[in-house]
């Protein structure tokens, strides 16, 4: 069975930045499960998986524009420490730390890169924005999606969406 729209795909992957060490390896846990054709994967990975089947191995190089997008310099902002969520008074902030802040689009994680007296300079870019990524993928399973999964626009079950 080939991967196309409305198939539920299970796969293992390893990802690293070109020439660097592994960032994530799904074999440390459950494989990833998703509904193909609903933009739930980064485009470079979804495109590469189209037409593949269970047992196939793929090595894919994904440029930023087909991955997590280019870095946006406007995403760097100075915020008040008091606006950080889940950070009680006295929390010690350090560069590199990931903190949660409220945005007009809801809470999101940002990376602290500079700590001031009362402010933090944070970077709201995805940590992998602007990076070229190398994925090593093994397709584990391909099946037809259920009507319910197609209605919801996501896969259900182990590794998929739980309700
Ligand atoms: Zn659902």
mmCIF file with all atom_site columns, C-alpha atoms and ligand atoms in Angstrom:
data_model
loop_
_atom_site.group_PDB
_atom_site.id
_atom_site.type_symbol
_atom_site.label_atom_id
_atom_site.label_alt_id
_atom_site.label_comp_id
_atom_site.label_asym_id
_atom_site.label_entity_id
_atom_site.label_seq_id
_atom_site.pdbx_PDB_ins_code
_atom_site.Cartn_x
_atom_site.Cartn_y
_atom_site.Cartn_z
_atom_site.occupancy
_atom_site.B_iso_or_equiv
_atom_site.pdbx_formal_charge
_atom_site.auth_seq_id
_atom_site.auth_comp_id
_atom_site.auth_asym_id
_atom_site.auth_atom_id
_atom_site.pdbx_PDB_model_num
ATOM   1   C  CA  . UNK A 1 1   ? 0.000   0.000  0.000  1.00 0.00 ? 1   UNK A CA  1
ATOM   2   C  CA  . UNK A 1 2   ? 1.483   3.319  -1.094 1.00 0.00 ? 2   UNK A CA  1
ATOM   3   C  CA  . UNK A 1 3   ? 1.487   6.495  0.954  1.00 0.00 ? 3   UNK A CA  1
ATOM   4   C  CA  . UNK A 1 4   ? -1.036  9.015  -0.370 1.00 0.00 ? 4   UNK A CA  1
ATOM   5   C  CA  . UNK A 1 5   ? -3.737  11.299 1.002  1.00 0.00 ? 5   UNK A CA  1
ATOM   6   C  CA  . UNK A 1 6   ? -5.919  9.651  3.677  1.00 0.00 ? 6   UNK A CA  1
ATOM   7   C  CA  . UNK A 1 7   ? -3.395  6.940  4.604  1.00 0.00 ? 7   UNK A CA  1
ATOM   8   C  CA  . UNK A 1 8   ? -2.199  6.680  8.188  1.00 0.00 ? 8   UNK A CA  1
ATOM   9   C  CA  . UNK A 1 9   ? 1.582   6.362  8.197  1.00 0.00 ? 9   UNK A CA  1
ATOM   10  C  CA  . UNK A 1 10  ? 3.777   5.012  10.994 1.00 0.00 ? 10  UNK A CA  1
ATOM   11  C  CA  . UNK A 1 11  ? 7.488   5.688  10.744 1.00 0.00 ? 11  UNK A CA  1
ATOM   12  C  CA  . UNK A 1 12  ? 10.720  5.875  12.713 1.00 0.00 ? 12  UNK A CA  1
ATOM   13  C  CA  . UNK A 1 13  ? 13.120  8.718  12.068 1.00 0.00 ? 13  UNK A CA  1
ATOM   14  C  CA  . UNK A 1 14  ? 16.433  10.131 13.099 1.00 0.00 ? 14  UNK A CA  1
ATOM   15  C  CA  . UNK A 1 15  ? 17.215  13.783 12.399 1.00 0.00 ? 15  UNK A CA  1
ATOM   16  C  CA  . UNK A 1 16  ? 20.350  15.876 12.513 1.00 0.00 ? 16  UNK A CA  1
ATOM   17  C  CA  . UNK A 1 17  ? 21.541  19.173 11.172 1.00 0.00 ? 17  UNK A CA  1
ATOM   18  C  CA  . UNK A 1 18  ? 23.828  18.598 8.155  1.00 0.00 ? 18  UNK A CA  1
ATOM   19  C  CA  . UNK A 1 19  ? 27.163  17.271 9.450  1.00 0.00 ? 19  UNK A CA  1
ATOM   20  C  CA  . UNK A 1 20  ? 26.125  17.433 13.126 1.00 0.00 ? 20  UNK A CA  1
ATOM   21  C  CA  . UNK A 1 21  ? 25.134  14.972 15.823 1.00 0.00 ? 21  UNK A CA  1
ATOM   22  C  CA  . UNK A 1 22  ? 21.649  13.442 16.103 1.00 0.00 ? 22  UNK A CA  1
ATOM   23  C  CA  . UNK A 1 23  ? 18.986  15.826 17.454 1.00 0.00 ? 23  UNK A CA  1
ATOM   24  C  CA  . UNK A 1 24  ? 16.154  13.340 17.817 1.00 0.00 ? 24  UNK A CA  1
ATOM   25  C  CA  . UNK A 1 25  ? 15.797  9.596  17.407 1.00 0.00 ? 25  UNK A CA  1
ATOM   26  C  CA  . UNK A 1 26  ? 12.284  8.174  17.543 1.00 0.00 ? 26  UNK A CA  1
ATOM   27  C  CA  . UNK A 1 27  ? 13.644  4.696  18.267 1.00 0.00 ? 27  UNK A CA  1
ATOM   28  C  CA  . UNK A 1 28  ? 14.101  5.852  21.856 1.00 0.00 ? 28  UNK A CA  1
ATOM   29  C  CA  . UNK A 1 29  ? 10.287  5.689  22.082 1.00 0.00 ? 29  UNK A CA  1
ATOM   30  C  CA  . UNK A 1 30  ? 7.215   5.062  19.934 1.00 0.00 ? 30  UNK A CA  1
ATOM   31  C  CA  . UNK A 1 31  ? 7.326   5.689  16.197 1.00 0.00 ? 31  UNK A CA  1
ATOM   32  C  CA  . UNK A 1 32  ? 5.528   8.729  14.806 1.00 0.00 ? 32  UNK A CA  1
ATOM   33  C  CA  . UNK A 1 33  ? 2.012   8.229  13.438 1.00 0.00 ? 33  UNK A CA  1
ATOM   34  C  CA  . UNK A 1 34  ? 0.259   10.780 11.214 1.00 0.00 ? 34  UNK A CA  1
ATOM   35  C  CA  . UNK A 1 35  ? -2.498  11.204 8.660  1.00 0.00 ? 35  UNK A CA  1
ATOM   36  C  CA  . UNK A 1 36  ? -0.953  11.904 5.248  1.00 0.00 ? 36  UNK A CA  1
ATOM   37  C  CA  . UNK A 1 37  ? -2.141  14.920 3.250  1.00 0.00 ? 37  UNK A CA  1
ATOM   38  C  CA  . UNK A 1 38  ? -3.154  17.249 6.116  1.00 0.00 ? 38  UNK A CA  1
ATOM   39  C  CA  . UNK A 1 39  ? 0.049   19.288 6.574  1.00 0.00 ? 39  UNK A CA  1
ATOM   40  C  CA  . UNK A 1 40  ? 0.741   17.705 9.952  1.00 0.00 ? 40  UNK A CA  1
ATOM   41  C  CA  . UNK A 1 41  ? 4.341   16.942 8.915  1.00 0.00 ? 41  UNK A CA  1
ATOM   42  C  CA  . UNK A 1 42  ? 6.905   19.441 7.704  1.00 0.00 ? 42  UNK A CA  1
ATOM   43  C  CA  . UNK A 1 43  ? 6.484   19.639 3.893  1.00 0.00 ? 43  UNK A CA  1
ATOM   44  C  CA  . UNK A 1 44  ? 9.917   18.182 3.037  1.00 0.00 ? 44  UNK A CA  1
ATOM   45  C  CA  . UNK A 1 45  ? 9.186   14.988 4.967  1.00 0.00 ? 45  UNK A CA  1
ATOM   46  C  CA  . UNK A 1 46  ? 5.602   14.634 3.750  1.00 0.00 ? 46  UNK A CA  1
ATOM   47  C  CA  . UNK A 1 47  ? 6.687   15.081 0.112  1.00 0.00 ? 47  UNK A CA  1
ATOM   48  C  CA  . UNK A 1 48  ? 9.464   12.513 0.452  1.00 0.00 ? 48  UNK A CA  1
ATOM   49  C  CA  . UNK A 1 49  ? 7.092   9.944  1.978  1.00 0.00 ? 49  UNK A CA  1
ATOM   50  C  CA  . UNK A 1 50  ? 4.499   10.259 -0.799 1.00 0.00 ? 50  UNK A CA  1
ATOM   51  C  CA  . UNK A 1 51  ? 4.406   7.018  -2.819 1.00 0.00 ? 51  UNK A CA  1
ATOM   52  C  CA  . UNK A 1 52  ? 6.582   5.065  -0.353 1.00 0.00 ? 52  UNK A CA  1
ATOM   53  C  CA  . UNK A 1 53  ? 5.442   1.908  1.434  1.00 0.00 ? 53  UNK A CA  1
ATOM   54  C  CA  . UNK A 1 54  ? 6.061   -0.096 4.615  1.00 0.00 ? 54  UNK A CA  1
ATOM   55  C  CA  . UNK A 1 55  ? 9.660   -1.325 4.779  1.00 0.00 ? 55  UNK A CA  1
ATOM   56  C  CA  . UNK A 1 56  ? 11.048  1.539  2.696  1.00 0.00 ? 56  UNK A CA  1
ATOM   57  C  CA  . UNK A 1 57  ? 14.067  3.478  3.954  1.00 0.00 ? 57  UNK A CA  1
ATOM   58  C  CA  . UNK A 1 58  ? 14.624  7.105  2.930  1.00 0.00 ? 58  UNK A CA  1
ATOM   59  C  CA  . UNK A 1 59  ? 17.369  9.637  3.523  1.00 0.00 ? 59  UNK A CA  1
ATOM   60  C  CA  . UNK A 1 60  ? 15.973  13.131 3.012  1.00 0.00 ? 60  UNK A CA  1
ATOM   61  C  CA  . UNK A 1 61  ? 17.682  16.521 3.145  1.00 0.00 ? 61  UNK A CA  1
ATOM   62  C  CA  . UNK A 1 62  ? 15.170  19.216 4.061  1.00 0.00 ? 62  UNK A CA  1
ATOM   63  C  CA  . UNK A 1 63  ? 16.055  22.890 3.491  1.00 0.00 ? 63  UNK A CA  1
ATOM   64  C  CA  . UNK A 1 64  ? 14.519  25.490 5.888  1.00 0.00 ? 64  UNK A CA  1
ATOM   65  C  CA  . UNK A 1 65  ? 11.821  26.492 3.403  1.00 0.00 ? 65  UNK A CA  1
ATOM   66  C  CA  . UNK A 1 66  ? 10.515  22.896 3.444  1.00 0.00 ? 66  UNK A CA  1
ATOM   67  C  CA  . UNK A 1 67  ? 11.250  22.446 7.137  1.00 0.00 ? 67  UNK A CA  1
ATOM   68  C  CA  . UNK A 1 68  ? 10.677  24.858 10.012 1.00 0.00 ? 68  UNK A CA  1
ATOM   69  C  CA  . UNK A 1 69  ? 10.958  27.974 7.860  1.00 0.00 ? 69  UNK A CA  1
ATOM   70  C  CA  . UNK A 1 70  ? 13.614  30.684 7.699  1.00 0.00 ? 70  UNK A CA  1
ATOM   71  C  CA  . UNK A 1 71  ? 14.734  32.470 10.851 1.00 0.00 ? 71  UNK A CA  1
ATOM   72  C  CA  . UNK A 1 72  ? 12.753  35.665 11.430 1.00 0.00 ? 72  UNK A CA  1
ATOM   73  C  CA  . UNK A 1 73  ? 14.801  38.421 13.063 1.00 0.00 ? 73  UNK A CA  1
ATOM   74  C  CA  . UNK A 1 74  ? 11.605  40.167 14.173 1.00 0.00 ? 74  UNK A CA  1
ATOM   75  C  CA  . UNK A 1 75  ? 10.899  37.162 16.362 1.00 0.00 ? 75  UNK A CA  1
ATOM   76  C  CA  . UNK A 1 76  ? 13.584  38.401 18.738 1.00 0.00 ? 76  UNK A CA  1
ATOM   77  C  CA  . UNK A 1 77  ? 11.919  40.442 21.468 1.00 0.00 ? 77  UNK A CA  1
ATOM   78  C  CA  . UNK A 1 78  ? 12.536  41.985 24.883 1.00 0.00 ? 78  UNK A CA  1
ATOM   79  C  CA  . UNK A 1 79  ? 9.920   40.991 27.440 1.00 0.00 ? 79  UNK A CA  1
ATOM   80  C  CA  . UNK A 1 80  ? 9.369   41.591 31.133 1.00 0.00 ? 80  UNK A CA  1
ATOM   81  C  CA  . UNK A 1 81  ? 10.317  38.660 33.355 1.00 0.00 ? 81  UNK A CA  1
ATOM   82  C  CA  . UNK A 1 82  ? 6.920   39.049 34.999 1.00 0.00 ? 82  UNK A CA  1
ATOM   83  C  CA  . UNK A 1 83  ? 5.278   38.005 31.722 1.00 0.00 ? 83  UNK A CA  1
ATOM   84  C  CA  . UNK A 1 84  ? 6.851   34.544 31.718 1.00 0.00 ? 84  UNK A CA  1
ATOM   85  C  CA  . UNK A 1 85  ? 4.280   31.834 32.452 1.00 0.00 ? 85  UNK A CA  1
ATOM   86  C  CA  . UNK A 1 86  ? 4.835   29.208 35.148 1.00 0.00 ? 86  UNK A CA  1
ATOM   87  C  CA  . UNK A 1 87  ? 7.807   31.118 36.558 1.00 0.00 ? 87  UNK A CA  1
ATOM   88  C  CA  . UNK A 1 88  ? 7.363   31.966 40.238 1.00 0.00 ? 88  UNK A CA  1
ATOM   89  C  CA  . UNK A 1 89  ? 9.020   35.102 41.643 1.00 0.00 ? 89  UNK A CA  1
ATOM   90  C  CA  . UNK A 1 90  ? 12.730  34.420 42.122 1.00 0.00 ? 90  UNK A CA  1
ATOM   91  C  CA  . UNK A 1 91  ? 13.055  32.055 39.170 1.00 0.00 ? 91  UNK A CA  1
ATOM   92  C  CA  . UNK A 1 92  ? 16.630  32.160 37.916 1.00 0.00 ? 92  UNK A CA  1
ATOM   93  C  CA  . UNK A 1 93  ? 16.682  32.633 34.140 1.00 0.00 ? 93  UNK A CA  1
ATOM   94  C  CA  . UNK A 1 94  ? 19.645  31.484 32.080 1.00 0.00 ? 94  UNK A CA  1
ATOM   95  C  CA  . UNK A 1 95  ? 20.525  31.903 28.405 1.00 0.00 ? 95  UNK A CA  1
ATOM   96  C  CA  . UNK A 1 96  ? 19.443  28.871 26.392 1.00 0.00 ? 96  UNK A CA  1
ATOM   97  C  CA  . UNK A 1 97  ? 16.497  28.185 28.666 1.00 0.00 ? 97  UNK A CA  1
ATOM   98  C  CA  . UNK A 1 98  ? 13.099  27.573 27.099 1.00 0.00 ? 98  UNK A CA  1
ATOM   99  C  CA  . UNK A 1 99  ? 10.264  29.570 28.706 1.00 0.00 ? 99  UNK A CA  1
ATOM   100 C  CA  . UNK A 1 100 ? 6.546   29.932 28.017 1.00 0.00 ? 100 UNK A CA  1
ATOM   101 C  CA  . UNK A 1 101 ? 5.024   33.322 27.216 1.00 0.00 ? 101 UNK A CA  1
ATOM   102 C  CA  . UNK A 1 102 ? 1.561   34.460 26.197 1.00 0.00 ? 102 UNK A CA  1
ATOM   103 C  CA  . UNK A 1 103 ? 1.178   35.740 22.648 1.00 0.00 ? 103 UNK A CA  1
ATOM   104 C  CA  . UNK A 1 104 ? -1.895  36.874 20.677 1.00 0.00 ? 104 UNK A CA  1
ATOM   105 C  CA  . UNK A 1 105 ? -1.867  33.318 19.265 1.00 0.00 ? 105 UNK A CA  1
ATOM   106 C  CA  . UNK A 1 106 ? -1.810  31.690 22.690 1.00 0.00 ? 106 UNK A CA  1
ATOM   107 C  CA  . UNK A 1 107 ? 1.046   30.460 24.878 1.00 0.00 ? 107 UNK A CA  1
ATOM   108 C  CA  . UNK A 1 108 ? 4.249   29.465 23.135 1.00 0.00 ? 108 UNK A CA  1
ATOM   109 C  CA  . UNK A 1 109 ? 7.765   28.410 23.961 1.00 0.00 ? 109 UNK A CA  1
ATOM   110 C  CA  . UNK A 1 110 ? 10.622  30.808 23.304 1.00 0.00 ? 110 UNK A CA  1
ATOM   111 C  CA  . UNK A 1 111 ? 14.337  30.575 23.935 1.00 0.00 ? 111 UNK A CA  1
ATOM   112 C  CA  . UNK A 1 112 ? 16.046  33.018 26.304 1.00 0.00 ? 112 UNK A CA  1
ATOM   113 C  CA  . UNK A 1 113 ? 19.275  34.388 24.890 1.00 0.00 ? 113 UNK A CA  1
ATOM   114 C  CA  . UNK A 1 114 ? 19.953  37.383 27.117 1.00 0.00 ? 114 UNK A CA  1
ATOM   115 C  CA  . UNK A 1 115 ? 19.015  37.972 30.744 1.00 0.00 ? 115 UNK A CA  1
ATOM   116 C  CA  . UNK A 1 116 ? 18.631  41.536 32.083 1.00 0.00 ? 116 UNK A CA  1
ATOM   117 C  CA  . UNK A 1 117 ? 17.636  42.860 35.516 1.00 0.00 ? 117 UNK A CA  1
ATOM   118 C  CA  . UNK A 1 118 ? 13.903  42.806 34.844 1.00 0.00 ? 118 UNK A CA  1
ATOM   119 C  CA  . UNK A 1 119 ? 13.768  41.754 31.215 1.00 0.00 ? 119 UNK A CA  1
ATOM   120 C  CA  . UNK A 1 120 ? 14.617  38.833 28.998 1.00 0.00 ? 120 UNK A CA  1
ATOM   121 C  CA  . UNK A 1 121 ? 15.569  38.911 25.326 1.00 0.00 ? 121 UNK A CA  1
ATOM   122 C  CA  . UNK A 1 122 ? 13.843  35.921 23.806 1.00 0.00 ? 122 UNK A CA  1
ATOM   123 C  CA  . UNK A 1 123 ? 13.850  34.284 20.408 1.00 0.00 ? 123 UNK A CA  1
ATOM   124 C  CA  . UNK A 1 124 ? 10.449  33.022 19.289 1.00 0.00 ? 124 UNK A CA  1
ATOM   125 C  CA  . UNK A 1 125 ? 11.842  31.254 16.226 1.00 0.00 ? 125 UNK A CA  1
ATOM   126 C  CA  . UNK A 1 126 ? 11.405  27.500 16.223 1.00 0.00 ? 126 UNK A CA  1
ATOM   127 C  CA  . UNK A 1 127 ? 14.765  26.109 17.461 1.00 0.00 ? 127 UNK A CA  1
ATOM   128 C  CA  . UNK A 1 128 ? 15.211  24.430 14.059 1.00 0.00 ? 128 UNK A CA  1
ATOM   129 C  CA  . UNK A 1 129 ? 14.190  27.467 11.964 1.00 0.00 ? 129 UNK A CA  1
ATOM   130 C  CA  . UNK A 1 130 ? 16.800  28.353 9.342  1.00 0.00 ? 130 UNK A CA  1
ATOM   131 C  CA  . UNK A 1 131 ? 18.467  24.932 9.592  1.00 0.00 ? 131 UNK A CA  1
ATOM   132 C  CA  . UNK A 1 132 ? 18.946  22.349 6.864  1.00 0.00 ? 132 UNK A CA  1
ATOM   133 C  CA  . UNK A 1 133 ? 17.978  18.999 8.339  1.00 0.00 ? 133 UNK A CA  1
ATOM   134 C  CA  . UNK A 1 134 ? 18.869  15.454 7.362  1.00 0.00 ? 134 UNK A CA  1
ATOM   135 C  CA  . UNK A 1 135 ? 16.217  12.846 8.102  1.00 0.00 ? 135 UNK A CA  1
ATOM   136 C  CA  . UNK A 1 136 ? 16.794  9.117  8.055  1.00 0.00 ? 136 UNK A CA  1
ATOM   137 C  CA  . UNK A 1 137 ? 13.351  7.494  7.872  1.00 0.00 ? 137 UNK A CA  1
ATOM   138 C  CA  . UNK A 1 138 ? 12.049  3.924  8.025  1.00 0.00 ? 138 UNK A CA  1
ATOM   139 C  CA  . UNK A 1 139 ? 8.412   3.430  7.074  1.00 0.00 ? 139 UNK A CA  1
ATOM   140 C  CA  . UNK A 1 140 ? 6.918   0.961  9.561  1.00 0.00 ? 140 UNK A CA  1
ATOM   141 C  CA  . UNK A 1 141 ? 3.266   0.771  8.503  1.00 0.00 ? 141 UNK A CA  1
ATOM   142 C  CA  . UNK A 1 142 ? 0.770   2.249  6.036  1.00 0.00 ? 142 UNK A CA  1
ATOM   143 C  CA  . UNK A 1 143 ? -2.978  1.758  6.449  1.00 0.00 ? 143 UNK A CA  1
ATOM   144 C  CA  . UNK A 1 144 ? -6.252  3.325  5.315  1.00 0.00 ? 144 UNK A CA  1
ATOM   145 C  CA  . UNK A 1 145 ? -7.507  6.061  7.614  1.00 0.00 ? 145 UNK A CA  1
ATOM   146 C  CA  . UNK A 1 146 ? -10.891 5.541  9.283  1.00 0.00 ? 146 UNK A CA  1
ATOM   147 C  CA  . UNK A 1 147 ? -13.728 7.923  8.411  1.00 0.00 ? 147 UNK A CA  1
ATOM   148 C  CA  . UNK A 1 148 ? -13.414 9.396  11.870 1.00 0.00 ? 148 UNK A CA  1
ATOM   149 C  CA  . UNK A 1 149 ? -9.707  10.142 11.368 1.00 0.00 ? 149 UNK A CA  1
ATOM   150 C  CA  . UNK A 1 150 ? -10.431 11.810 8.021  1.00 0.00 ? 150 UNK A CA  1
ATOM   151 C  CA  . UNK A 1 151 ? -13.195 13.920 9.621  1.00 0.00 ? 151 UNK A CA  1
ATOM   152 C  CA  . UNK A 1 152 ? -10.836 14.984 12.419 1.00 0.00 ? 152 UNK A CA  1
ATOM   153 C  CA  . UNK A 1 153 ? -7.878  15.500 10.087 1.00 0.00 ? 153 UNK A CA  1
ATOM   154 C  CA  . UNK A 1 154 ? -5.476  13.482 12.282 1.00 0.00 ? 154 UNK A CA  1
ATOM   155 C  CA  . UNK A 1 155 ? -4.504  9.905  13.120 1.00 0.00 ? 155 UNK A CA  1
ATOM   156 C  CA  . UNK A 1 156 ? -5.855  8.173  16.227 1.00 0.00 ? 156 UNK A CA  1
ATOM   157 C  CA  . UNK A 1 157 ? -4.398  5.458  18.437 1.00 0.00 ? 157 UNK A CA  1
ATOM   158 C  CA  . UNK A 1 158 ? -0.917  4.718  19.726 1.00 0.00 ? 158 UNK A CA  1
ATOM   159 C  CA  . UNK A 1 159 ? 1.450   7.472  18.617 1.00 0.00 ? 159 UNK A CA  1
ATOM   160 C  CA  . UNK A 1 160 ? -1.459  9.426  17.112 1.00 0.00 ? 160 UNK A CA  1
ATOM   161 C  CA  . UNK A 1 161 ? -4.082  11.692 18.645 1.00 0.00 ? 161 UNK A CA  1
ATOM   162 C  CA  . UNK A 1 162 ? -5.765  10.630 21.894 1.00 0.00 ? 162 UNK A CA  1
ATOM   163 C  CA  . UNK A 1 163 ? -9.175  12.017 22.843 1.00 0.00 ? 163 UNK A CA  1
HETATM 164 ZN ZN1 . LIG B 2 .   ? -9.585  12.895 16.489 1.00 0.00 ? 1   LIG B ZN1 1
#
